[in-house]
mmCIF file of N, CA and C in Angstrom:
data_model
loop_
_atom_site.group_PDB
_atom_site.id
_atom_site.type_symbol
_atom_site.label_atom_id
_atom_site.label_comp_id
_atom_site.label_asym_id
_atom_site.label_seq_id
_atom_site.Cartn_x
_atom_site.Cartn_y
_atom_site.Cartn_z
ATOM 1 N N MET A 1 10.513 -20.150 -14.002
ATOM 2 C CA MET A 1 9.761 -20.503 -12.819
ATOM 3 C C MET A 1 9.573 -22.014 -12.787
ATOM 4 N N GLU A 2 9.736 -22.579 -11.624
ATOM 5 C CA GLU A 2 9.578 -24.014 -11.447
ATOM 6 C C GLU A 2 8.386 -24.279 -10.537
ATOM 7 N N ILE A 3 7.473 -25.137 -10.982
ATOM 8 C CA ILE A 3 6.332 -25.505 -10.154
ATOM 9 C C ILE A 3 6.803 -26.574 -9.181
ATOM 10 N N VAL A 4 6.747 -26.272 -7.892
ATOM 11 C CA VAL A 4 7.283 -27.160 -6.874
ATOM 12 C C VAL A 4 6.243 -28.162 -6.390
ATOM 13 N N ASN A 5 5.041 -27.699 -6.150
ATOM 14 C CA ASN A 5 3.997 -28.555 -5.575
ATOM 15 C C ASN A 5 2.847 -28.735 -6.560
ATOM 16 N N PHE A 6 3.086 -29.430 -7.665
ATOM 17 C CA PHE A 6 2.032 -29.690 -8.639
ATOM 18 C C PHE A 6 1.176 -30.832 -8.118
ATOM 19 N N THR A 7 -0.073 -30.537 -7.787
ATOM 20 C CA THR A 7 -0.954 -31.533 -7.172
ATOM 21 C C THR A 7 -2.292 -31.570 -7.916
ATOM 22 N N PRO A 8 -2.341 -32.248 -9.049
ATOM 23 C CA PRO A 8 -3.569 -32.229 -9.845
ATOM 24 C C PRO A 8 -4.755 -32.930 -9.190
ATOM 25 N N VAL A 9 -4.520 -33.993 -8.448
ATOM 26 C CA VAL A 9 -5.651 -34.717 -7.853
ATOM 27 C C VAL A 9 -6.344 -33.875 -6.779
ATOM 28 N N PRO A 10 -5.608 -33.328 -5.789
ATOM 29 C CA PRO A 10 -6.292 -32.460 -4.825
ATOM 30 C C PRO A 10 -6.951 -31.246 -5.491
ATOM 31 N N ALA A 11 -6.323 -30.706 -6.534
ATOM 32 C CA ALA A 11 -6.912 -29.567 -7.235
ATOM 33 C C ALA A 11 -8.219 -29.970 -7.912
ATOM 34 N N LEU A 12 -8.244 -31.147 -8.512
ATOM 35 C CA LEU A 12 -9.454 -31.643 -9.158
ATOM 36 C C LEU A 12 -10.562 -31.878 -8.132
ATOM 37 N N ILE A 13 -10.192 -32.472 -7.016
ATOM 38 C CA ILE A 13 -11.172 -32.718 -5.950
ATOM 39 C C ILE A 13 -11.699 -31.394 -5.404
ATOM 40 N N GLY A 14 -10.795 -30.444 -5.164
ATOM 41 C CA GLY A 14 -11.208 -29.129 -4.670
ATOM 42 C C GLY A 14 -12.133 -28.420 -5.637
ATOM 43 N N GLY A 15 -11.794 -28.462 -6.917
ATOM 44 C CA GLY A 15 -12.652 -27.836 -7.927
ATOM 45 C C GLY A 15 -14.026 -28.479 -7.981
ATOM 46 N N ALA A 16 -14.067 -29.805 -7.880
ATOM 47 C CA ALA A 16 -15.357 -30.507 -7.875
ATOM 48 C C ALA A 16 -16.185 -30.123 -6.651
ATOM 49 N N LEU A 17 -15.527 -30.004 -5.504
ATOM 50 C CA LEU A 17 -16.249 -29.607 -4.285
ATOM 51 C C LEU A 17 -16.781 -28.177 -4.384
ATOM 52 N N ILE A 18 -16.004 -27.287 -4.991
ATOM 53 C CA ILE A 18 -16.485 -25.917 -5.191
ATOM 54 C C ILE A 18 -17.718 -25.931 -6.098
ATOM 55 N N GLY A 19 -17.640 -26.678 -7.189
ATOM 56 C CA GLY A 19 -18.778 -26.781 -8.092
ATOM 57 C C GLY A 19 -20.002 -27.375 -7.423
ATOM 58 N N LEU A 20 -19.798 -28.429 -6.641
ATOM 59 C CA LEU A 20 -20.920 -29.042 -5.931
ATOM 60 C C LEU A 20 -21.531 -28.089 -4.909
ATOM 61 N N SER A 21 -20.682 -27.355 -4.190
ATOM 62 C CA SER A 21 -21.224 -26.429 -3.191
ATOM 63 C C SER A 21 -21.984 -25.288 -3.867
ATOM 64 N N ALA A 22 -21.482 -24.812 -5.006
ATOM 65 C CA ALA A 22 -22.189 -23.757 -5.735
ATOM 66 C C ALA A 22 -23.537 -24.269 -6.249
ATOM 67 N N ALA A 23 -23.548 -25.497 -6.771
ATOM 68 C CA ALA A 23 -24.796 -26.084 -7.261
ATOM 69 C C ALA A 23 -25.777 -26.318 -6.115
ATOM 70 N N PHE A 24 -25.261 -26.782 -4.971
ATOM 71 C CA PHE A 24 -26.129 -27.019 -3.817
ATOM 72 C C PHE A 24 -26.737 -25.715 -3.308
ATOM 73 N N LEU A 25 -25.947 -24.648 -3.251
ATOM 74 C CA LEU A 25 -26.468 -23.363 -2.795
ATOM 75 C C LEU A 25 -27.542 -22.853 -3.751
ATOM 76 N N LEU A 26 -27.316 -22.997 -5.042
ATOM 77 C CA LEU A 26 -28.312 -22.567 -6.021
ATOM 78 C C LEU A 26 -29.583 -23.408 -5.887
ATOM 79 N N TRP A 27 -29.433 -24.706 -5.716
ATOM 80 C CA TRP A 27 -30.577 -25.604 -5.599
ATOM 81 C C TRP A 27 -31.341 -25.383 -4.294
ATOM 82 N N SER A 28 -30.621 -25.251 -3.177
ATOM 83 C CA SER A 28 -31.294 -25.181 -1.878
ATOM 84 C C SER A 28 -31.787 -23.793 -1.509
ATOM 85 N N GLN A 29 -31.072 -22.752 -1.937
ATOM 86 C CA GLN A 29 -31.430 -21.389 -1.542
ATOM 87 C C GLN A 29 -31.806 -20.500 -2.725
ATOM 88 N N GLY A 30 -31.527 -20.985 -3.933
ATOM 89 C CA GLY A 30 -31.772 -20.157 -5.103
ATOM 90 C C GLY A 30 -30.803 -18.992 -5.194
ATOM 91 N N ARG A 31 -29.613 -19.158 -4.595
ATOM 92 C CA ARG A 31 -28.617 -18.088 -4.514
ATOM 93 C C ARG A 31 -27.352 -18.450 -5.273
ATOM 94 N N ILE A 32 -26.674 -17.422 -5.747
ATOM 95 C CA ILE A 32 -25.406 -17.577 -6.445
ATOM 96 C C ILE A 32 -24.284 -17.572 -5.412
ATOM 97 N N ALA A 33 -23.323 -18.479 -5.564
ATOM 98 C CA ALA A 33 -22.219 -18.598 -4.602
ATOM 99 C C ALA A 33 -21.101 -17.604 -4.923
ATOM 100 N N GLY A 34 -21.446 -16.335 -4.985
ATOM 101 C CA GLY A 34 -20.451 -15.276 -5.166
ATOM 102 C C GLY A 34 -20.084 -14.725 -3.798
ATOM 103 N N ILE A 35 -18.825 -14.792 -3.449
ATOM 104 C CA ILE A 35 -18.398 -14.424 -2.100
ATOM 105 C C ILE A 35 -18.702 -12.957 -1.800
ATOM 106 N N SER A 36 -18.475 -12.065 -2.753
ATOM 107 C CA SER A 36 -18.737 -10.655 -2.474
ATOM 108 C C SER A 36 -20.214 -10.411 -2.179
ATOM 109 N N GLY A 37 -21.091 -11.092 -2.878
ATOM 110 C CA GLY A 37 -22.522 -10.949 -2.617
ATOM 111 C C GLY A 37 -22.928 -11.546 -1.282
ATOM 112 N N ILE A 38 -22.314 -12.666 -0.928
ATOM 113 C CA ILE A 38 -22.626 -13.307 0.352
ATOM 114 C C ILE A 38 -22.174 -12.421 1.510
ATOM 115 N N VAL A 39 -20.949 -11.912 1.424
ATOM 116 C CA VAL A 39 -20.441 -11.024 2.483
ATOM 117 C C VAL A 39 -21.229 -9.719 2.494
ATOM 118 N N GLY A 40 -21.515 -9.177 1.317
ATOM 119 C CA GLY A 40 -22.291 -7.942 1.239
ATOM 120 C C GLY A 40 -23.656 -8.077 1.887
ATOM 121 N N GLY A 41 -24.259 -9.257 1.766
ATOM 122 C CA GLY A 41 -25.555 -9.502 2.397
ATOM 123 C C GLY A 41 -25.482 -9.523 3.912
ATOM 124 N N LEU A 42 -24.307 -9.799 4.454
ATOM 125 C CA LEU A 42 -24.140 -9.764 5.908
ATOM 126 C C LEU A 42 -24.109 -8.337 6.435
ATOM 127 N N THR A 43 -23.706 -7.404 5.594
ATOM 128 C CA THR A 43 -23.639 -6.008 6.042
ATOM 129 C C THR A 43 -25.011 -5.366 6.113
ATOM 130 N N LYS A 44 -25.961 -5.886 5.353
ATOM 131 C CA LYS A 44 -27.345 -5.397 5.374
ATOM 132 C C LYS A 44 -28.275 -6.606 5.514
ATOM 133 N N PRO A 45 -28.301 -7.208 6.711
ATOM 134 C CA PRO A 45 -29.053 -8.458 6.863
ATOM 135 C C PRO A 45 -30.563 -8.290 6.659
ATOM 136 N N VAL A 46 -31.128 -9.282 6.012
ATOM 137 C CA VAL A 46 -32.563 -9.372 5.807
ATOM 138 C C VAL A 46 -33.041 -10.575 6.616
ATOM 139 N N ARG A 47 -34.189 -10.453 7.236
ATOM 140 C CA ARG A 47 -34.701 -11.535 8.068
ATOM 141 C C ARG A 47 -34.767 -12.851 7.284
ATOM 142 N N GLY A 48 -34.223 -13.908 7.902
ATOM 143 C CA GLY A 48 -34.208 -15.220 7.283
ATOM 144 C C GLY A 48 -33.089 -15.421 6.272
ATOM 145 N N ASP A 49 -32.273 -14.403 6.085
ATOM 146 C CA ASP A 49 -31.219 -14.459 5.081
ATOM 147 C C ASP A 49 -29.824 -14.524 5.697
ATOM 148 N N LEU A 50 -29.745 -14.401 7.001
ATOM 149 C CA LEU A 50 -28.453 -14.309 7.673
ATOM 150 C C LEU A 50 -27.816 -15.683 7.910
ATOM 151 N N ALA A 51 -28.604 -16.672 8.280
ATOM 152 C CA ALA A 51 -28.065 -17.972 8.694
ATOM 153 C C ALA A 51 -27.264 -18.657 7.588
ATOM 154 N N TRP A 52 -27.821 -18.777 6.406
ATOM 155 C CA TRP A 52 -27.109 -19.489 5.339
ATOM 156 C C TRP A 52 -25.836 -18.764 4.942
ATOM 157 N N ARG A 53 -25.858 -17.416 4.980
ATOM 158 C CA ARG A 53 -24.655 -16.655 4.644
ATOM 159 C C ARG A 53 -23.547 -16.912 5.671
ATOM 160 N N ALA A 54 -23.924 -16.878 6.955
ATOM 161 C CA ALA A 54 -22.944 -17.114 8.017
ATOM 162 C C ALA A 54 -22.389 -18.535 7.931
ATOM 163 N N VAL A 55 -23.253 -19.512 7.719
ATOM 164 C CA VAL A 55 -22.809 -20.908 7.618
ATOM 165 C C VAL A 55 -21.874 -21.081 6.425
ATOM 166 N N PHE A 56 -22.187 -20.470 5.307
ATOM 167 C CA PHE A 56 -21.347 -20.566 4.120
ATOM 168 C C PHE A 56 -19.952 -20.015 4.398
ATOM 169 N N LEU A 57 -19.879 -18.827 4.999
ATOM 170 C CA LEU A 57 -18.580 -18.209 5.281
ATOM 171 C C LEU A 57 -17.802 -18.966 6.353
ATOM 172 N N ILE A 58 -18.491 -19.455 7.382
ATOM 173 C CA ILE A 58 -17.828 -20.275 8.403
ATOM 174 C C ILE A 58 -17.267 -21.542 7.760
ATOM 175 N N GLY A 59 -18.026 -22.120 6.833
ATOM 176 C CA GLY A 59 -17.559 -23.309 6.130
ATOM 177 C C GLY A 59 -16.307 -23.039 5.309
ATOM 178 N N LEU A 60 -16.213 -21.862 4.704
ATOM 179 C CA LEU A 60 -15.002 -21.503 3.956
ATOM 180 C C LEU A 60 -13.782 -21.493 4.869
ATOM 181 N N VAL A 61 -13.936 -20.866 6.022
ATOM 182 C CA VAL A 61 -12.817 -20.776 6.964
ATOM 183 C C VAL A 61 -12.487 -22.153 7.536
ATOM 184 N N LEU A 62 -13.513 -22.885 7.975
ATOM 185 C CA LEU A 62 -13.275 -24.204 8.561
ATOM 186 C C LEU A 62 -12.701 -25.188 7.541
ATOM 187 N N GLY A 63 -13.074 -25.040 6.289
ATOM 188 C CA GLY A 63 -12.511 -25.898 5.249
ATOM 189 C C GLY A 63 -11.003 -25.728 5.140
ATOM 190 N N GLY A 64 -10.548 -24.495 5.180
ATOM 191 C CA GLY A 64 -9.108 -24.229 5.140
ATOM 192 C C GLY A 64 -8.394 -24.747 6.369
ATOM 193 N N VAL A 65 -9.019 -24.553 7.528
ATOM 194 C CA VAL A 65 -8.430 -25.045 8.779
ATOM 195 C C VAL A 65 -8.366 -26.571 8.754
ATOM 196 N N LEU A 66 -9.444 -27.213 8.344
ATOM 197 C CA LEU A 66 -9.485 -28.672 8.284
ATOM 198 C C LEU A 66 -8.448 -29.207 7.303
ATOM 199 N N TYR A 67 -8.288 -28.551 6.170
ATOM 200 C CA TYR A 67 -7.278 -28.941 5.182
ATOM 201 C C TYR A 67 -5.896 -28.943 5.826
ATOM 202 N N ARG A 68 -5.627 -27.911 6.585
ATOM 203 C CA ARG A 68 -4.317 -27.784 7.238
ATOM 204 C C ARG A 68 -4.166 -28.814 8.358
ATOM 205 N N VAL A 69 -5.195 -28.981 9.194
ATOM 206 C CA VAL A 69 -5.138 -29.910 10.324
ATOM 207 C C VAL A 69 -4.940 -31.352 9.848
ATOM 208 N N LEU A 70 -5.567 -31.694 8.737
ATOM 209 C CA LEU A 70 -5.441 -33.054 8.206
ATOM 210 C C LEU A 70 -4.094 -33.300 7.519
ATOM 211 N N GLY A 71 -3.268 -32.261 7.434
ATOM 212 C CA GLY A 71 -1.933 -32.424 6.899
ATOM 213 C C GLY A 71 -1.795 -32.208 5.409
ATOM 214 N N PHE A 72 -2.841 -31.733 4.758
ATOM 215 C CA PHE A 72 -2.760 -31.515 3.316
ATOM 216 C C PHE A 72 -1.995 -30.242 2.967
ATOM 217 N N GLY A 73 -1.834 -29.339 3.929
ATOM 218 C CA GLY A 73 -1.146 -28.082 3.677
ATOM 219 C C GLY A 73 0.356 -28.174 3.862
ATOM 220 N N VAL A 74 0.870 -29.384 4.050
ATOM 221 C CA VAL A 74 2.308 -29.565 4.263
ATOM 222 C C VAL A 74 3.064 -29.169 2.997
ATOM 223 N N GLY A 75 4.152 -28.462 3.175
ATOM 224 C CA GLY A 75 4.990 -28.095 2.043
ATOM 225 C C GLY A 75 4.693 -26.734 1.459
ATOM 226 N N VAL A 76 3.746 -26.005 2.032
ATOM 227 C CA VAL A 76 3.451 -24.674 1.504
ATOM 228 C C VAL A 76 3.893 -23.570 2.468
ATOM 229 N N ASP A 77 4.587 -23.961 3.528
ATOM 230 C CA ASP A 77 5.023 -22.977 4.519
ATOM 231 C C ASP A 77 6.018 -21.973 3.938
ATOM 232 N N HIS A 78 6.705 -22.354 2.888
ATOM 233 C CA HIS A 78 7.710 -21.474 2.294
ATOM 234 C C HIS A 78 7.095 -20.340 1.472
ATOM 235 N N ILE A 79 5.809 -20.404 1.198
ATOM 236 C CA ILE A 79 5.170 -19.378 0.372
ATOM 237 C C ILE A 79 5.010 -18.102 1.191
ATOM 238 N N GLN A 80 5.594 -17.048 0.698
ATOM 239 C CA GLN A 80 5.560 -15.750 1.368
ATOM 240 C C GLN A 80 5.149 -14.682 0.362
ATOM 241 N N PRO A 81 4.433 -13.651 0.828
ATOM 242 C CA PRO A 81 4.097 -12.562 -0.091
ATOM 243 C C PRO A 81 5.370 -11.843 -0.550
ATOM 244 N N VAL A 82 5.352 -11.380 -1.790
ATOM 245 C CA VAL A 82 6.522 -10.683 -2.324
ATOM 246 C C VAL A 82 6.342 -9.168 -2.293
ATOM 247 N N VAL A 83 5.231 -8.725 -1.713
ATOM 248 C CA VAL A 83 4.982 -7.289 -1.572
ATOM 249 C C VAL A 83 4.651 -6.989 -0.120
ATOM 250 N N SER A 84 4.598 -5.733 0.226
ATOM 251 C CA SER A 84 4.356 -5.319 1.607
ATOM 252 C C SER A 84 2.907 -5.569 2.013
ATOM 253 N N PRO A 85 2.667 -5.727 3.318
ATOM 254 C CA PRO A 85 1.286 -5.871 3.804
ATOM 255 C C PRO A 85 0.405 -4.689 3.397
ATOM 256 N N THR A 86 0.967 -3.502 3.342
ATOM 257 C CA THR A 86 0.197 -2.324 2.923
ATOM 258 C C THR A 86 -0.300 -2.487 1.491
ATOM 259 N N LEU A 87 0.570 -2.962 0.618
ATOM 260 C CA LEU A 87 0.175 -3.169 -0.771
ATOM 261 C C LEU A 87 -0.863 -4.285 -0.882
ATOM 262 N N LEU A 88 -0.751 -5.307 -0.051
ATOM 263 C CA LEU A 88 -1.749 -6.382 -0.055
ATOM 264 C C LEU A 88 -3.120 -5.860 0.372
ATOM 265 N N VAL A 89 -3.154 -5.000 1.396
ATOM 266 C CA VAL A 89 -4.422 -4.418 1.849
ATOM 267 C C VAL A 89 -5.006 -3.530 0.748
ATOM 268 N N LEU A 90 -4.158 -2.714 0.127
ATOM 269 C CA LEU A 90 -4.619 -1.859 -0.964
ATOM 270 C C LEU A 90 -5.179 -2.703 -2.115
ATOM 271 N N ALA A 91 -4.493 -3.781 -2.440
ATOM 272 C CA ALA A 91 -4.972 -4.672 -3.507
ATOM 273 C C ALA A 91 -6.320 -5.281 -3.134
ATOM 274 N N GLY A 92 -6.478 -5.686 -1.882
ATOM 275 C CA GLY A 92 -7.756 -6.230 -1.429
ATOM 276 C C GLY A 92 -8.887 -5.226 -1.539
ATOM 277 N N LEU A 93 -8.602 -3.984 -1.178
ATOM 278 C CA LEU A 93 -9.614 -2.931 -1.299
ATOM 279 C C LEU A 93 -9.975 -2.687 -2.761
ATOM 280 N N LEU A 94 -8.974 -2.712 -3.629
ATOM 281 C CA LEU A 94 -9.251 -2.532 -5.060
ATOM 282 C C LEU A 94 -10.090 -3.684 -5.614
ATOM 283 N N VAL A 95 -9.840 -4.880 -5.143
ATOM 284 C CA VAL A 95 -10.659 -6.027 -5.558
ATOM 285 C C VAL A 95 -12.102 -5.818 -5.110
ATOM 286 N N GLY A 96 -12.278 -5.330 -3.889
ATOM 287 C CA GLY A 96 -13.631 -5.048 -3.393
ATOM 288 C C GLY A 96 -14.342 -3.995 -4.228
ATOM 289 N N VAL A 97 -13.631 -2.942 -4.601
ATOM 290 C CA VAL A 97 -14.204 -1.901 -5.457
ATOM 291 C C VAL A 97 -14.565 -2.494 -6.821
ATOM 292 N N GLY A 98 -13.659 -3.298 -7.358
ATOM 293 C CA GLY A 98 -13.921 -3.928 -8.650
ATOM 294 C C GLY A 98 -15.120 -4.861 -8.613
ATOM 295 N N ALA A 99 -15.260 -5.600 -7.524
ATOM 296 C CA ALA A 99 -16.409 -6.510 -7.389
ATOM 297 C C ALA A 99 -17.704 -5.721 -7.307
ATOM 298 N N THR A 100 -17.650 -4.554 -6.680
ATOM 299 C CA THR A 100 -18.841 -3.708 -6.597
ATOM 300 C C THR A 100 -19.193 -3.143 -7.967
ATOM 301 N N ILE A 101 -18.200 -2.614 -8.664
ATOM 302 C CA ILE A 101 -18.428 -2.048 -9.999
ATOM 303 C C ILE A 101 -18.876 -3.129 -10.977
ATOM 304 N N GLY A 102 -18.265 -4.309 -10.880
ATOM 305 C CA GLY A 102 -18.571 -5.406 -11.798
ATOM 306 C C GLY A 102 -19.792 -6.217 -11.422
ATOM 307 N N ALA A 103 -20.503 -5.792 -10.379
ATOM 308 C CA ALA A 103 -21.717 -6.483 -9.922
ATOM 309 C C ALA A 103 -21.439 -7.955 -9.615
ATOM 310 N N GLY A 104 -20.288 -8.218 -8.999
ATOM 311 C CA GLY A 104 -19.955 -9.577 -8.601
ATOM 312 C C GLY A 104 -18.462 -9.804 -8.616
ATOM 313 N N CYS A 105 -18.071 -10.920 -8.042
ATOM 314 C CA CYS A 105 -16.647 -11.235 -7.914
ATOM 315 C C CYS A 105 -16.277 -12.403 -8.831
ATOM 316 N N THR A 106 -15.039 -12.809 -8.751
ATOM 317 C CA THR A 106 -14.566 -13.895 -9.610
ATOM 318 C C THR A 106 -15.328 -15.190 -9.371
ATOM 319 N N SER A 107 -15.662 -15.459 -8.119
ATOM 320 C CA SER A 107 -16.393 -16.706 -7.846
ATOM 321 C C SER A 107 -17.815 -16.641 -8.381
ATOM 322 N N GLY A 108 -18.459 -15.511 -8.217
ATOM 323 C CA GLY A 108 -19.828 -15.384 -8.715
ATOM 324 C C GLY A 108 -19.910 -15.444 -10.228
ATOM 325 N N HIS A 109 -19.041 -14.690 -10.893
ATOM 326 C CA HIS A 109 -19.058 -14.673 -12.361
ATOM 327 C C HIS A 109 -18.358 -15.894 -12.947
ATOM 328 N N GLY A 110 -17.157 -16.198 -12.444
ATOM 329 C CA GLY A 110 -16.336 -17.244 -13.041
ATOM 330 C C GLY A 110 -16.859 -18.649 -12.830
ATOM 331 N N ILE A 111 -17.419 -18.910 -11.673
ATOM 332 C CA ILE A 111 -17.905 -20.262 -11.399
ATOM 333 C C ILE A 111 -19.392 -20.372 -11.714
ATOM 334 N N CYS A 112 -20.163 -19.506 -11.099
ATOM 335 C CA CYS A 112 -21.621 -19.624 -11.218
ATOM 336 C C CYS A 112 -22.158 -19.006 -12.508
ATOM 337 N N GLY A 113 -21.659 -17.820 -12.847
ATOM 338 C CA GLY A 113 -22.152 -17.146 -14.043
ATOM 339 C C GLY A 113 -21.840 -17.901 -15.317
ATOM 340 N N LEU A 114 -20.606 -18.400 -15.421
ATOM 341 C CA LEU A 114 -20.249 -19.167 -16.620
ATOM 342 C C LEU A 114 -21.051 -20.461 -16.702
ATOM 343 N N ALA A 115 -21.308 -21.085 -15.555
ATOM 344 C CA ALA A 115 -22.097 -22.319 -15.549
ATOM 345 C C ALA A 115 -23.531 -22.054 -16.022
ATOM 346 N N ARG A 116 -24.013 -20.832 -15.794
ATOM 347 C CA ARG A 116 -25.365 -20.461 -16.242
ATOM 348 C C ARG A 116 -25.345 -19.830 -17.633
ATOM 349 N N ARG A 117 -24.164 -19.818 -18.265
ATOM 350 C CA ARG A 117 -23.973 -19.272 -19.611
ATOM 351 C C ARG A 117 -24.356 -17.789 -19.698
ATOM 352 N N SER A 118 -24.002 -17.051 -18.677
ATOM 353 C CA SER A 118 -24.301 -15.623 -18.652
ATOM 354 C C SER A 118 -23.279 -14.855 -19.498
ATOM 355 N N PRO A 119 -23.727 -14.127 -20.534
ATOM 356 C CA PRO A 119 -22.789 -13.331 -21.334
ATOM 357 C C PRO A 119 -22.062 -12.280 -20.486
ATOM 358 N N ARG A 120 -22.775 -11.665 -19.544
ATOM 359 C CA ARG A 120 -22.153 -10.668 -18.670
ATOM 360 C C ARG A 120 -21.038 -11.292 -17.850
ATOM 361 N N SER A 121 -21.255 -12.511 -17.370
ATOM 362 C CA SER A 121 -20.227 -13.196 -16.592
ATOM 363 C C SER A 121 -19.034 -13.579 -17.452
ATOM 364 N N LEU A 122 -19.277 -13.918 -18.711
ATOM 365 C CA LEU A 122 -18.170 -14.229 -19.615
ATOM 366 C C LEU A 122 -17.282 -12.998 -19.803
ATOM 367 N N VAL A 123 -17.894 -11.852 -20.044
ATOM 368 C CA VAL A 123 -17.131 -10.610 -20.210
ATOM 369 C C VAL A 123 -16.390 -10.278 -18.917
ATOM 370 N N ALA A 124 -17.066 -10.416 -17.773
ATOM 371 C CA ALA A 124 -16.433 -10.113 -16.486
ATOM 372 C C ALA A 124 -15.252 -11.044 -16.235
ATOM 373 N N THR A 125 -15.415 -12.335 -16.501
ATOM 374 C CA THR A 125 -14.341 -13.300 -16.263
ATOM 375 C C THR A 125 -13.150 -13.038 -17.193
ATOM 376 N N LEU A 126 -13.428 -12.738 -18.444
ATOM 377 C CA LEU A 126 -12.340 -12.389 -19.359
ATOM 378 C C LEU A 126 -11.617 -11.130 -18.881
ATOM 379 N N SER A 127 -12.358 -10.181 -18.333
ATOM 380 C CA SER A 127 -11.745 -8.959 -17.784
ATOM 381 C C SER A 127 -10.875 -9.276 -16.578
ATOM 382 N N PHE A 128 -11.374 -10.136 -15.677
ATOM 383 C CA PHE A 128 -10.590 -10.526 -14.492
ATOM 384 C C PHE A 128 -9.288 -11.184 -14.923
ATOM 385 N N MET A 129 -9.410 -12.153 -15.814
ATOM 386 C CA MET A 129 -8.237 -12.913 -16.234
ATOM 387 C C MET A 129 -7.248 -12.028 -16.987
ATOM 388 N N GLY A 130 -7.754 -11.182 -17.866
ATOM 389 C CA GLY A 130 -6.885 -10.272 -18.599
ATOM 390 C C GLY A 130 -6.164 -9.303 -17.665
ATOM 391 N N SER A 131 -6.893 -8.767 -16.700
ATOM 392 C CA SER A 131 -6.275 -7.859 -15.721
ATOM 393 C C SER A 131 -5.212 -8.582 -14.909
ATOM 394 N N GLY A 132 -5.489 -9.814 -14.555
ATOM 395 C CA GLY A 132 -4.512 -10.603 -13.798
ATOM 396 C C GLY A 132 -3.246 -10.862 -14.601
ATOM 397 N N LEU A 133 -3.408 -11.193 -15.871
ATOM 398 C CA LEU A 133 -2.242 -11.417 -16.740
ATOM 399 C C LEU A 133 -1.401 -10.155 -16.870
ATOM 400 N N VAL A 134 -2.058 -9.025 -17.084
ATOM 401 C CA VAL A 134 -1.337 -7.759 -17.210
ATOM 402 C C VAL A 134 -0.628 -7.417 -15.902
ATOM 403 N N THR A 135 -1.307 -7.614 -14.778
ATOM 404 C CA THR A 135 -0.716 -7.308 -13.468
ATOM 405 C C THR A 135 0.525 -8.154 -13.210
ATOM 406 N N VAL A 136 0.437 -9.454 -13.474
ATOM 407 C CA VAL A 136 1.591 -10.330 -13.269
ATOM 408 C C VAL A 136 2.749 -9.899 -14.167
ATOM 409 N N PHE A 137 2.443 -9.553 -15.410
ATOM 410 C CA PHE A 137 3.502 -9.103 -16.318
ATOM 411 C C PHE A 137 4.169 -7.837 -15.795
ATOM 412 N N VAL A 138 3.368 -6.861 -15.397
ATOM 413 C CA VAL A 138 3.924 -5.593 -14.907
ATOM 414 C C VAL A 138 4.761 -5.814 -13.651
ATOM 415 N N VAL A 139 4.202 -6.561 -12.685
ATOM 416 C CA VAL A 139 4.910 -6.755 -11.413
ATOM 417 C C VAL A 139 6.182 -7.568 -11.604
ATOM 418 N N ARG A 140 6.124 -8.645 -12.361
ATOM 419 C CA ARG A 140 7.300 -9.516 -12.501
ATOM 420 C C ARG A 140 8.304 -9.030 -13.531
ATOM 421 N N GLN A 141 7.813 -8.594 -14.682
ATOM 422 C CA GLN A 141 8.740 -8.255 -15.769
ATOM 423 C C GLN A 141 9.192 -6.791 -15.725
ATOM 424 N N LEU A 142 8.279 -5.883 -15.490
ATOM 425 C CA LEU A 142 8.639 -4.471 -15.516
ATOM 426 C C LEU A 142 9.164 -3.965 -14.179
ATOM 427 N N MET A 143 8.571 -4.473 -13.070
ATOM 428 C CA MET A 143 9.012 -4.034 -11.745
ATOM 429 C C MET A 143 10.070 -4.970 -11.158
ATOM 430 N N GLY A 144 10.156 -6.198 -11.695
ATOM 431 C CA GLY A 144 11.166 -7.160 -11.223
ATOM 432 C C GLY A 144 10.888 -7.734 -9.852
ATOM 433 N N VAL A 145 9.630 -7.725 -9.411
ATOM 434 C CA VAL A 145 9.279 -8.249 -8.094
ATOM 435 C C VAL A 145 8.911 -9.721 -8.215
ATOM 436 N N GLY A 146 9.473 -10.558 -7.346
ATOM 437 C CA GLY A 146 9.114 -11.974 -7.298
ATOM 438 C C GLY A 146 9.615 -12.787 -8.470
ATOM 439 N N ALA A 147 10.476 -12.248 -9.261
ATOM 440 C CA ALA A 147 10.972 -12.987 -10.427
ATOM 441 C C ALA A 147 12.066 -13.951 -10.062
#
């Protein structure tokens, strides 16, 4: 495999912005920046709790749009999924089930939980990463997809 678009500076800046936004949300709202929890809170809104969740999610979408509009997304048009849309939807649903069972998602445990030195988040993050490694091995090496 050849890495075509290795961009350490934008990745570093993006990671710093994610960390800053997670810290700001914790400081200003006392909330963890876990996407599954934020979206889940929209399904059962509590008075005074809807605005920050909506703004956070709108910011996620607008950030991606702004990145593309400013021309930073140039050169990634060739990236295409190597599996069917049906399999992608199924994978998304499984991620949602896993986030529910694991009491949080990769962003909540991996970014915020580890920063708070949560043992539960460490175990969850190791599980996410291990599952991802096994999945990539099975799909690429055993199934021969995307190799």
